PDB file of C-alpha atoms in Angstrom:
ATOM      1  CA  UNK A   1     138.756 190.003 143.605  1.00  0.00           C
ATOM      2  CA  UNK A   2     140.031 186.634 142.425  1.00  0.00           C
ATOM      3  CA  UNK A   3     138.371 183.438 143.581  1.00  0.00           C
ATOM      4  CA  UNK A   4     138.200 179.760 142.614  1.00  0.00           C
ATOM      5  CA  UNK A   5     136.009 176.774 143.395  1.00  0.00           C
ATOM      6  CA  UNK A   6     137.770 173.461 143.834  1.00  0.00           C
ATOM      7  CA  UNK A   7     136.450 169.937 144.296  1.00  0.00           C
ATOM      8  CA  UNK A   8     138.669 167.318 145.922  1.00  0.00           C
ATOM      9  CA  UNK A   9     138.533 164.244 148.154  1.00  0.00           C
ATOM     10  CA  UNK A  10     138.986 166.163 151.387  1.00  0.00           C
ATOM     11  CA  UNK A  11     138.420 169.752 152.431  1.00  0.00           C
ATOM     12  CA  UNK A  12     142.126 170.206 153.203  1.00  0.00           C
ATOM     13  CA  UNK A  13     143.110 168.947 149.811  1.00  0.00           C
ATOM     14  CA  UNK A  14     140.678 171.274 148.066  1.00  0.00           C
ATOM     15  CA  UNK A  15     141.928 174.285 150.012  1.00  0.00           C
ATOM     16  CA  UNK A  16     145.519 173.352 149.263  1.00  0.00           C
ATOM     17  CA  UNK A  17     144.808 173.181 145.540  1.00  0.00           C
ATOM     18  CA  UNK A  18     142.921 176.454 145.565  1.00  0.00           C
ATOM     19  CA  UNK A  19     145.769 178.267 147.317  1.00  0.00           C
ATOM     20  CA  UNK A  20     148.236 176.961 144.741  1.00  0.00           C
ATOM     21  CA  UNK A  21     145.963 178.037 141.912  1.00  0.00           C
ATOM     22  CA  UNK A  22     145.549 181.556 143.299  1.00  0.00           C
ATOM     23  CA  UNK A  23     149.187 181.649 144.295  1.00  0.00           C
ATOM     24  CA  UNK A  24     148.502 183.029 147.765  1.00  0.00           C
ATOM     25  CA  UNK A  25     149.158 182.029 151.385  1.00  0.00           C
ATOM     26  CA  UNK A  26     146.415 180.743 153.662  1.00  0.00           C
ATOM     27  CA  UNK A  27     146.431 184.021 155.640  1.00  0.00           C
ATOM     28  CA  UNK A  28     145.479 185.947 152.521  1.00  0.00           C
ATOM     29  CA  UNK A  29     142.530 183.739 151.745  1.00  0.00           C
ATOM     30  CA  UNK A  30     138.846 183.761 152.524  1.00  0.00           C
ATOM     31  CA  UNK A  31     137.754 180.120 152.657  1.00  0.00           C
ATOM     32  CA  UNK A  32     134.201 178.922 152.352  1.00  0.00           C
ATOM     33  CA  UNK A  33     133.340 175.212 152.512  1.00  0.00           C
ATOM     34  CA  UNK A  34     130.485 174.543 150.117  1.00  0.00           C
ATOM     35  CA  UNK A  35     130.241 170.732 150.488  1.00  0.00           C
ATOM     36  CA  UNK A  36     131.690 168.510 153.178  1.00  0.00           C
ATOM     37  CA  UNK A  37     132.871 165.185 151.790  1.00  0.00           C
ATOM     38  CA  UNK A  38     130.588 162.238 152.613  1.00  0.00           C
ATOM     39  CA  UNK A  39     131.424 158.581 152.607  1.00  0.00           C
ATOM     40  CA  UNK A  40     128.759 156.589 150.768  1.00  0.00           C
ATOM     41  CA  UNK A  41     127.595 153.106 151.511  1.00  0.00           C
ATOM     42  CA  UNK A  42     130.594 150.778 152.116  1.00  0.00           C
ATOM     43  CA  UNK A  43     132.736 153.628 150.855  1.00  0.00           C
ATOM     44  CA  UNK A  44     131.582 152.817 147.359  1.00  0.00           C
ATOM     45  CA  UNK A  45     128.236 154.214 146.384  1.00  0.00           C
ATOM     46  CA  UNK A  46     127.193 157.829 146.831  1.00  0.00           C
ATOM     47  CA  UNK A  47     130.619 159.206 147.696  1.00  0.00           C
ATOM     48  CA  UNK A  48     130.512 162.941 147.843  1.00  0.00           C
ATOM     49  CA  UNK A  49     133.549 165.084 147.182  1.00  0.00           C
ATOM     50  CA  UNK A  50     134.573 168.131 149.213  1.00  0.00           C
ATOM     51  CA  UNK A  51     133.967 171.444 147.566  1.00  0.00           C
ATOM     52  CA  UNK A  52     135.411 174.769 148.690  1.00  0.00           C
ATOM     53  CA  UNK A  53     135.385 178.305 147.466  1.00  0.00           C
ATOM     54  CA  UNK A  54     138.555 180.266 148.123  1.00  0.00           C
ATOM     55  CA  UNK A  55     138.849 183.992 147.468  1.00  0.00           C
ATOM     56  CA  UNK A  56     141.830 186.233 147.751  1.00  0.00           C
ATOM     57  CA  UNK A  57     141.483 188.707 150.583  1.00  0.00           C
ATOM     58  CA  UNK A  58     142.596 192.133 149.555  1.00  0.00           C
ATOM     59  CA  UNK A  59     143.507 194.746 152.085  1.00  0.00           C
ATOM     60  CA  UNK A  60     142.526 198.164 150.680  1.00  0.00           C
ATOM     61  CA  UNK A  61     144.786 200.037 153.070  1.00  0.00           C
ATOM     62  CA  UNK A  62     147.742 197.936 151.994  1.00  0.00           C
ATOM     63  CA  UNK A  63     147.065 198.624 148.305  1.00  0.00           C
ATOM     64  CA  UNK A  64     146.677 202.337 149.000  1.00  0.00           C
ATOM     65  CA  UNK A  65     149.877 202.511 150.992  1.00  0.00           C
ATOM     66  CA  UNK A  66     151.873 200.622 148.391  1.00  0.00           C
ATOM     67  CA  UNK A  67     150.561 202.968 145.694  1.00  0.00           C
ATOM     68  CA  UNK A  68     151.443 206.070 147.703  1.00  0.00           C
ATOM     69  CA  UNK A  69     154.836 204.764 148.795  1.00  0.00           C
ATOM     70  CA  UNK A  70     155.765 204.124 145.179  1.00  0.00           C
ATOM     71  CA  UNK A  71     154.736 207.669 144.178  1.00  0.00           C
ATOM     72  CA  UNK A  72     156.755 209.214 147.003  1.00  0.00           C
ATOM     73  CA  UNK A  73     159.675 206.948 146.266  1.00  0.00           C
ATOM     74  CA  UNK A  74     159.583 208.148 142.688  1.00  0.00           C
ATOM     75  CA  UNK A  75     159.618 211.760 143.801  1.00  0.00           C
ATOM     76  CA  UNK A  76     162.564 210.976 146.014  1.00  0.00           C
ATOM     77  CA  UNK A  77     160.871 211.688 149.335  1.00  0.00           C
ATOM     78  CA  UNK A  78     160.764 209.465 152.386  1.00  0.00           C
ATOM     79  CA  UNK A  79     157.459 209.227 154.203  1.00  0.00           C
ATOM     80  CA  UNK A  80     155.697 207.336 156.921  1.00  0.00           C
ATOM     81  CA  UNK A  81     152.006 206.709 156.459  1.00  0.00           C
ATOM     82  CA  UNK A  82     149.673 206.091 159.338  1.00  0.00           C
ATOM     83  CA  UNK A  83     146.118 204.937 158.807  1.00  0.00           C
ATOM     84  CA  UNK A  84     143.113 205.519 161.043  1.00  0.00           C
ATOM     85  CA  UNK A  85     139.460 204.846 160.370  1.00  0.00           C
ATOM     86  CA  UNK A  86     136.952 207.536 161.339  1.00  0.00           C
ATOM     87  CA  UNK A  87     133.289 206.970 160.453  1.00  0.00           C
ATOM     88  CA  UNK A  88     133.334 205.613 156.910  1.00  0.00           C
ATOM     89  CA  UNK A  89     136.598 207.245 155.964  1.00  0.00           C
ATOM     90  CA  UNK A  90     140.086 205.839 156.073  1.00  0.00           C
ATOM     91  CA  UNK A  91     142.495 208.617 156.903  1.00  0.00           C
ATOM     92  CA  UNK A  92     146.042 208.220 155.656  1.00  0.00           C
ATOM     93  CA  UNK A  93     148.379 210.721 157.186  1.00  0.00           C
ATOM     94  CA  UNK A  94     151.876 211.375 155.958  1.00  0.00           C
ATOM     95  CA  UNK A  95     154.801 212.383 158.085  1.00  0.00           C
ATOM     96  CA  UNK A  96     158.331 213.108 156.934  1.00  0.00           C
ATOM     97  CA  UNK A  97     160.638 215.884 155.752  1.00  0.00           C
ATOM     98  CA  UNK A  98     159.921 218.355 152.980  1.00  0.00           C
ATOM     99  CA  UNK A  99     156.353 217.279 152.396  1.00  0.00           C
ATOM    100  CA  UNK A 100     155.157 220.709 151.276  1.00  0.00           C
ATOM    101  CA  UNK A 101     155.549 219.437 147.741  1.00  0.00           C
ATOM    102  CA  UNK A 102     152.862 216.836 148.437  1.00  0.00           C
ATOM    103  CA  UNK A 103     150.374 219.489 149.488  1.00  0.00           C
ATOM    104  CA  UNK A 104     150.801 221.877 146.574  1.00  0.00           C
ATOM    105  CA  UNK A 105     149.014 225.173 146.098  1.00  0.00           C
ATOM    106  CA  UNK A 106     145.893 225.119 148.291  1.00  0.00           C
ATOM    107  CA  UNK A 107     146.189 221.359 148.703  1.00  0.00           C
ATOM    108  CA  UNK A 108     145.957 220.799 144.964  1.00  0.00           C
ATOM    109  CA  UNK A 109     148.544 218.015 144.825  1.00  0.00           C
ATOM    110  CA  UNK A 110     147.179 216.356 147.937  1.00  0.00           C
ATOM    111  CA  UNK A 111     143.667 216.338 146.454  1.00  0.00           C
ATOM    112  CA  UNK A 112     144.967 214.903 143.166  1.00  0.00           C
ATOM    113  CA  UNK A 113     146.789 212.097 144.991  1.00  0.00           C
ATOM    114  CA  UNK A 114     143.720 211.437 147.100  1.00  0.00           C
ATOM    115  CA  UNK A 115     141.545 211.179 144.004  1.00  0.00           C
ATOM    116  CA  UNK A 116     143.967 208.822 142.251  1.00  0.00           C
ATOM    117  CA  UNK A 117     144.320 206.661 145.372  1.00  0.00           C
ATOM    118  CA  UNK A 118     140.550 206.258 145.651  1.00  0.00           C
ATOM    119  CA  UNK A 119     140.313 205.307 141.986  1.00  0.00           C
ATOM    120  CA  UNK A 120     143.210 202.868 142.077  1.00  0.00           C
ATOM    121  CA  UNK A 121     142.102 201.040 145.185  1.00  0.00           C
ATOM    122  CA  UNK A 122     138.380 200.940 144.499  1.00  0.00           C
ATOM    123  CA  UNK A 123     138.732 199.357 141.095  1.00  0.00           C
ATOM    124  CA  UNK A 124     140.384 196.373 142.785  1.00  0.00           C
ATOM    125  CA  UNK A 125     137.904 195.684 145.558  1.00  0.00           C
ATOM    126  CA  UNK A 126     134.181 195.081 145.886  1.00  0.00           C
ATOM    127  CA  UNK A 127     133.227 197.310 148.800  1.00  0.00           C
ATOM    128  CA  UNK A 128     134.045 200.947 148.351  1.00  0.00           C
ATOM    129  CA  UNK A 129     136.599 202.424 150.692  1.00  0.00           C
ATOM    130  CA  UNK A 130     136.906 206.183 150.949  1.00  0.00           C
ATOM    131  CA  UNK A 131     140.366 207.541 151.618  1.00  0.00           C
ATOM    132  CA  UNK A 132     141.272 210.940 152.933  1.00  0.00           C
ATOM    133  CA  UNK A 133     144.910 211.944 152.614  1.00  0.00           C
ATOM    134  CA  UNK A 134     146.572 214.371 154.942  1.00  0.00           C
ATOM    135  CA  UNK A 135     150.067 215.744 155.288  1.00  0.00           C
ATOM    136  CA  UNK A 136     151.296 216.967 158.664  1.00  0.00           C
ATOM    137  CA  UNK A 137     147.807 218.025 159.799  1.00  0.00           C
ATOM    138  CA  UNK A 138     147.246 220.218 156.718  1.00  0.00           C
ATOM    139  CA  UNK A 139     143.533 219.486 156.404  1.00  0.00           C
ATOM    140  CA  UNK A 140     142.817 220.360 160.021  1.00  0.00           C
ATOM    141  CA  UNK A 141     144.728 223.632 159.709  1.00  0.00           C
ATOM    142  CA  UNK A 142     142.977 224.484 156.458  1.00  0.00           C
ATOM    143  CA  UNK A 143     139.600 223.832 158.057  1.00  0.00           C
ATOM    144  CA  UNK A 144     140.386 226.258 160.868  1.00  0.00           C
ATOM    145  CA  UNK A 145     141.534 228.870 158.355  1.00  0.00           C
ATOM    146  CA  UNK A 146     138.352 228.470 156.336  1.00  0.00           C
ATOM    147  CA  UNK A 147     136.184 228.741 159.434  1.00  0.00           C
ATOM    148  CA  UNK A 148     137.841 232.011 160.370  1.00  0.00           C
ATOM    149  CA  UNK A 149     137.580 233.272 156.812  1.00  0.00           C
ATOM    150  CA  UNK A 150     133.873 232.436 156.744  1.00  0.00           C
ATOM    151  CA  UNK A 151     133.179 234.373 159.924  1.00  0.00           C
ATOM    152  CA  UNK A 152     135.197 237.367 158.774  1.00  0.00           C
ATOM    153  CA  UNK A 153     133.550 237.551 155.373  1.00  0.00           C
ATOM    154  CA  UNK A 154     130.058 237.113 156.773  1.00  0.00           C
ATOM    155  CA  UNK A 155     130.661 240.133 159.018  1.00  0.00           C
ATOM    156  CA  UNK A 156     131.831 242.035 155.984  1.00  0.00           C
ATOM    157  CA  UNK A 157     128.720 241.035 154.022  1.00  0.00           C
ATOM    158  CA  UNK A 158     126.458 242.124 156.883  1.00  0.00           C
ATOM    159  CA  UNK A 159     128.189 245.449 157.347  1.00  0.00           C
ATOM    160  CA  UNK A 160     128.427 246.404 153.710  1.00  0.00           C
ATOM    161  CA  UNK A 161     125.035 244.867 152.892  1.00  0.00           C
ATOM    162  CA  UNK A 162     126.510 243.432 149.697  1.00  0.00           C
ATOM    163  CA  UNK A 163     127.263 239.926 148.519  1.00  0.00           C
ATOM    164  CA  UNK A 164     130.738 238.565 149.093  1.00  0.00           C
ATOM    165  CA  UNK A 165     132.050 236.107 146.498  1.00  0.00           C
ATOM    166  CA  UNK A 166     134.800 233.784 147.608  1.00  0.00           C
ATOM    167  CA  UNK A 167     137.515 232.328 145.417  1.00  0.00           C
ATOM    168  CA  UNK A 168     136.878 228.973 143.683  1.00  0.00           C
ATOM    169  CA  UNK A 169     137.086 225.983 146.023  1.00  0.00           C
ATOM    170  CA  UNK A 170     136.542 222.252 145.825  1.00  0.00           C
ATOM    171  CA  UNK A 171     133.309 220.695 147.151  1.00  0.00           C
ATOM    172  CA  UNK A 172     134.886 219.748 150.468  1.00  0.00           C
ATOM    173  CA  UNK A 173     136.118 223.244 151.194  1.00  0.00           C
ATOM    174  CA  UNK A 174     132.849 224.829 150.088  1.00  0.00           C
ATOM    175  CA  UNK A 175     131.027 222.580 152.496  1.00  0.00           C
ATOM    176  CA  UNK A 176     133.190 223.783 155.360  1.00  0.00           C
ATOM    177  CA  UNK A 177     132.188 227.390 154.552  1.00  0.00           C
ATOM    178  CA  UNK A 178     128.481 226.536 154.247  1.00  0.00           C
ATOM    179  CA  UNK A 179     128.538 224.583 157.510  1.00  0.00           C
ATOM    180  CA  UNK A 180     130.389 227.347 159.335  1.00  0.00           C
ATOM    181  CA  UNK A 181     127.720 229.891 158.410  1.00  0.00           C
ATOM    182  CA  UNK A 182     124.660 227.692 158.682  1.00  0.00           C
ATOM    183  CA  UNK A 183     123.760 228.951 162.143  1.00  0.00           C
ATOM    184  CA  UNK A 184     124.888 232.486 161.491  1.00  0.00           C
ATOM    185  CA  UNK A 185     122.027 235.012 161.580  1.00  0.00           C
ATOM    186  CA  UNK A 186     121.675 237.622 158.899  1.00  0.00           C
ATOM    187  CA  UNK A 187     123.471 235.815 156.069  1.00  0.00           C
ATOM    188  CA  UNK A 188     122.741 233.054 153.551  1.00  0.00           C
ATOM    189  CA  UNK A 189     125.249 231.069 151.578  1.00  0.00           C
ATOM    190  CA  UNK A 190     125.053 229.368 148.209  1.00  0.00           C
ATOM    191  CA  UNK A 191     127.426 228.273 145.471  1.00  0.00           C
ATOM    192  CA  UNK A 192     127.569 229.434 141.897  1.00  0.00           C
ATOM    193  CA  UNK A 193     129.578 228.673 138.753  1.00  0.00           C
ATOM    194  CA  UNK A 194     130.739 225.365 137.345  1.00  0.00           C
ATOM    195  CA  UNK A 195     133.402 222.988 138.617  1.00  0.00           C
ATOM    196  CA  UNK A 196     136.300 223.403 139.042  1.00  0.00           C
ATOM    197  CA  UNK A 197     135.606 227.138 139.392  1.00  0.00           C
ATOM    198  CA  UNK A 198     132.538 226.850 141.603  1.00  0.00           C
ATOM    199  CA  UNK A 199     132.570 229.369 144.427  1.00  0.00           C
ATOM    200  CA  UNK A 200     130.662 230.222 147.554  1.00  0.00           C
ATOM    201  CA  UNK A 201     128.655 233.424 147.768  1.00  0.00           C
ATOM    202  CA  UNK A 202     127.792 234.922 151.140  1.00  0.00           C
ATOM    203  CA  UNK A 203     124.733 237.109 150.842  1.00  0.00           C
ATOM    204  CA  UNK A 204     123.194 239.297 153.564  1.00  0.00           C
ATOM    205  CA  UNK A 205     119.530 238.675 154.326  1.00  0.00           C
ATOM    206  CA  UNK A 206     116.868 241.185 153.202  1.00  0.00           C
ATOM    207  CA  UNK A 207     119.039 242.509 150.488  1.00  0.00           C
TER     208      UNK A 207
ATOM    209  CA  UNK B   1     158.964 211.757 135.250  1.00  0.00           C
ATOM    210  CA  UNK B   2     158.529 208.884 132.861  1.00  0.00           C
ATOM    211  CA  UNK B   3     158.431 206.271 135.629  1.00  0.00           C
ATOM    212  CA  UNK B   4     155.957 208.291 137.667  1.00  0.00           C
ATOM    213  CA  UNK B   5     153.478 208.708 134.810  1.00  0.00           C
ATOM    214  CA  UNK B   6     153.861 205.032 133.973  1.00  0.00           C
ATOM    215  CA  UNK B   7     153.194 204.049 137.566  1.00  0.00           C
ATOM    216  CA  UNK B   8     150.075 206.205 137.803  1.00  0.00           C
ATOM    217  CA  UNK B   9     148.713 205.052 134.445  1.00  0.00           C
ATOM    218  CA  UNK B  10     149.331 201.369 135.159  1.00  0.00           C
ATOM    219  CA  UNK B  11     147.443 201.621 138.438  1.00  0.00           C
ATOM    220  CA  UNK B  12     144.394 203.003 136.649  1.00  0.00           C
ATOM    221  CA  UNK B  13     144.001 200.932 133.494  1.00  0.00           C
ATOM    222  CA  UNK B  14     142.763 197.423 132.747  1.00  0.00           C
ATOM    223  CA  UNK B  15     145.653 196.666 130.388  1.00  0.00           C
ATOM    224  CA  UNK B  16     148.813 197.737 132.177  1.00  0.00           C
ATOM    225  CA  UNK B  17     150.927 195.979 129.557  1.00  0.00           C
ATOM    226  CA  UNK B  18     149.651 198.336 126.879  1.00  0.00           C
ATOM    227  CA  UNK B  19     150.850 201.431 128.743  1.00  0.00           C
ATOM    228  CA  UNK B  20     153.637 203.216 126.892  1.00  0.00           C
ATOM    229  CA  UNK B  21     155.383 206.295 128.115  1.00  0.00           C
ATOM    230  CA  UNK B  22     158.057 208.302 126.342  1.00  0.00           C
ATOM    231  CA  UNK B  23     159.882 211.330 127.602  1.00  0.00           C
ATOM    232  CA  UNK B  24     161.305 214.217 125.605  1.00  0.00           C
ATOM    233  CA  UNK B  25     163.572 216.272 127.787  1.00  0.00           C
ATOM    234  CA  UNK B  26     164.355 219.890 127.032  1.00  0.00           C
ATOM    235  CA  UNK B  27     166.454 222.363 128.958  1.00  0.00           C
ATOM    236  CA  UNK B  28     163.740 223.614 131.254  1.00  0.00           C
ATOM    237  CA  UNK B  29     160.775 221.525 130.322  1.00  0.00           C
ATOM    238  CA  UNK B  30     159.913 217.886 129.852  1.00  0.00           C
ATOM    239  CA  UNK B  31     157.218 216.487 127.621  1.00  0.00           C
ATOM    240  CA  UNK B  32     155.846 213.127 128.694  1.00  0.00           C
ATOM    241  CA  UNK B  33     153.772 211.259 126.168  1.00  0.00           C
ATOM    242  CA  UNK B  34     151.363 208.639 127.450  1.00  0.00           C
ATOM    243  CA  UNK B  35     149.770 205.968 125.310  1.00  0.00           C
ATOM    244  CA  UNK B  36     147.272 203.416 126.595  1.00  0.00           C
ATOM    245  CA  UNK B  37     144.995 200.807 125.015  1.00  0.00           C
ATOM    246  CA  UNK B  38     142.091 202.558 123.282  1.00  0.00           C
ATOM    247  CA  UNK B  39     139.536 201.010 125.664  1.00  0.00           C
ATOM    248  CA  UNK B  40     141.502 202.444 128.574  1.00  0.00           C
ATOM    249  CA  UNK B  41     141.477 206.043 127.324  1.00  0.00           C
ATOM    250  CA  UNK B  42     138.550 206.903 129.573  1.00  0.00           C
ATOM    251  CA  UNK B  43     140.407 205.507 132.574  1.00  0.00           C
ATOM    252  CA  UNK B  44     143.275 207.984 132.203  1.00  0.00           C
ATOM    253  CA  UNK B  45     141.185 210.961 131.093  1.00  0.00           C
ATOM    254  CA  UNK B  46     138.050 210.672 133.210  1.00  0.00           C
ATOM    255  CA  UNK B  47     134.879 212.702 133.257  1.00  0.00           C
ATOM    256  CA  UNK B  48     135.719 216.216 132.068  1.00  0.00           C
ATOM    257  CA  UNK B  49     139.396 215.250 132.122  1.00  0.00           C
ATOM    258  CA  UNK B  50     139.399 214.937 135.872  1.00  0.00           C
ATOM    259  CA  UNK B  51     141.775 211.987 136.015  1.00  0.00           C
ATOM    260  CA  UNK B  52     144.097 213.513 133.420  1.00  0.00           C
ATOM    261  CA  UNK B  53     144.189 216.680 135.505  1.00  0.00           C
ATOM    262  CA  UNK B  54     145.079 214.721 138.651  1.00  0.00           C
ATOM    263  CA  UNK B  55     147.888 212.885 136.814  1.00  0.00           C
ATOM    264  CA  UNK B  56     149.232 216.232 135.555  1.00  0.00           C
ATOM    265  CA  UNK B  57     149.055 217.812 139.013  1.00  0.00           C
ATOM    266  CA  UNK B  58     151.012 215.010 140.666  1.00  0.00           C
ATOM    267  CA  UNK B  59     153.576 214.934 137.861  1.00  0.00           C
ATOM    268  CA  UNK B  60     153.940 218.707 138.014  1.00  0.00           C
ATOM    269  CA  UNK B  61     154.721 218.499 141.724  1.00  0.00           C
ATOM    270  CA  UNK B  62     157.428 215.918 141.102  1.00  0.00           C
ATOM    271  CA  UNK B  63     158.929 218.047 138.320  1.00  0.00           C
ATOM    272  CA  UNK B  64     158.821 221.199 140.427  1.00  0.00           C
ATOM    273  CA  UNK B  65     161.035 219.447 142.944  1.00  0.00           C
ATOM    274  CA  UNK B  66     163.679 219.219 140.224  1.00  0.00           C
ATOM    275  CA  UNK B  67     162.986 222.772 139.090  1.00  0.00           C
ATOM    276  CA  UNK B  68     161.438 221.742 135.801  1.00  0.00           C
ATOM    277  CA  UNK B  69     158.177 222.145 133.972  1.00  0.00           C
ATOM    278  CA  UNK B  70     156.383 219.131 132.670  1.00  0.00           C
ATOM    279  CA  UNK B  71     153.616 218.599 130.155  1.00  0.00           C
ATOM    280  CA  UNK B  72     151.825 215.276 130.128  1.00  0.00           C
ATOM    281  CA  UNK B  73     150.208 214.516 126.804  1.00  0.00           C
ATOM    282  CA  UNK B  74     147.793 211.662 126.316  1.00  0.00           C
ATOM    283  CA  UNK B  75     148.019 210.300 122.785  1.00  0.00           C
ATOM    284  CA  UNK B  76     145.838 208.000 120.737  1.00  0.00           C
TER     285      UNK B  76
END
């Protein structure tokens, strides 16, 4: 984040100078008055100048959107991006035509774009913002699929009394499986292997 | 592909001016060569090549749309 400290005769003057120096509009600035100007005795002795600190306000969502729009533009696809904040996460959801390409195999492309967006934005701002990207409700659908898969495979593990090893998944998807089976009696879950090939194992109890 | 890799790299590094991208286009495949300032190498590769992998994945998706294969190489 860029910021400057300016000393001038009046507060207004100092702010004006700071805005010119940062080359931003007043709406994009965070202004902090450090010293109010004070007239000294007879306006001669002990005059105190105004001092302000002006910082450029950066909007993380705006940076993220611009980044993503330019990627999509480059790929030749038109998208709309809507942002909503849930808990500590900023969800950016894409709508448009032919967006399957943005999801990729098992959400691979979507996860890559999400990772790059988080990196790009968070190197420019002080407070960390966590972005979650979604295309046409993909993540929600995938979560439902994984929940069903978890239930089905836990039944299989219980019936066959053998461990069931799932295919490699990313941390987020593994967590969905673990959470889905947390309350399930008769099975335990754990992960094994190294990233990016780490996978969930569903193991029947007393086995 | 060249513009896309350039865009991604420039967003990640500290010296965007030092980013150089060249493209060698074949019949079915494209090779994109990426050069960045030496102190920015880590920024485009990442821990265990995680960033490099993400750049390749996104580029691959863009290339697939045009029915091509792409290889992104990061050079010293």
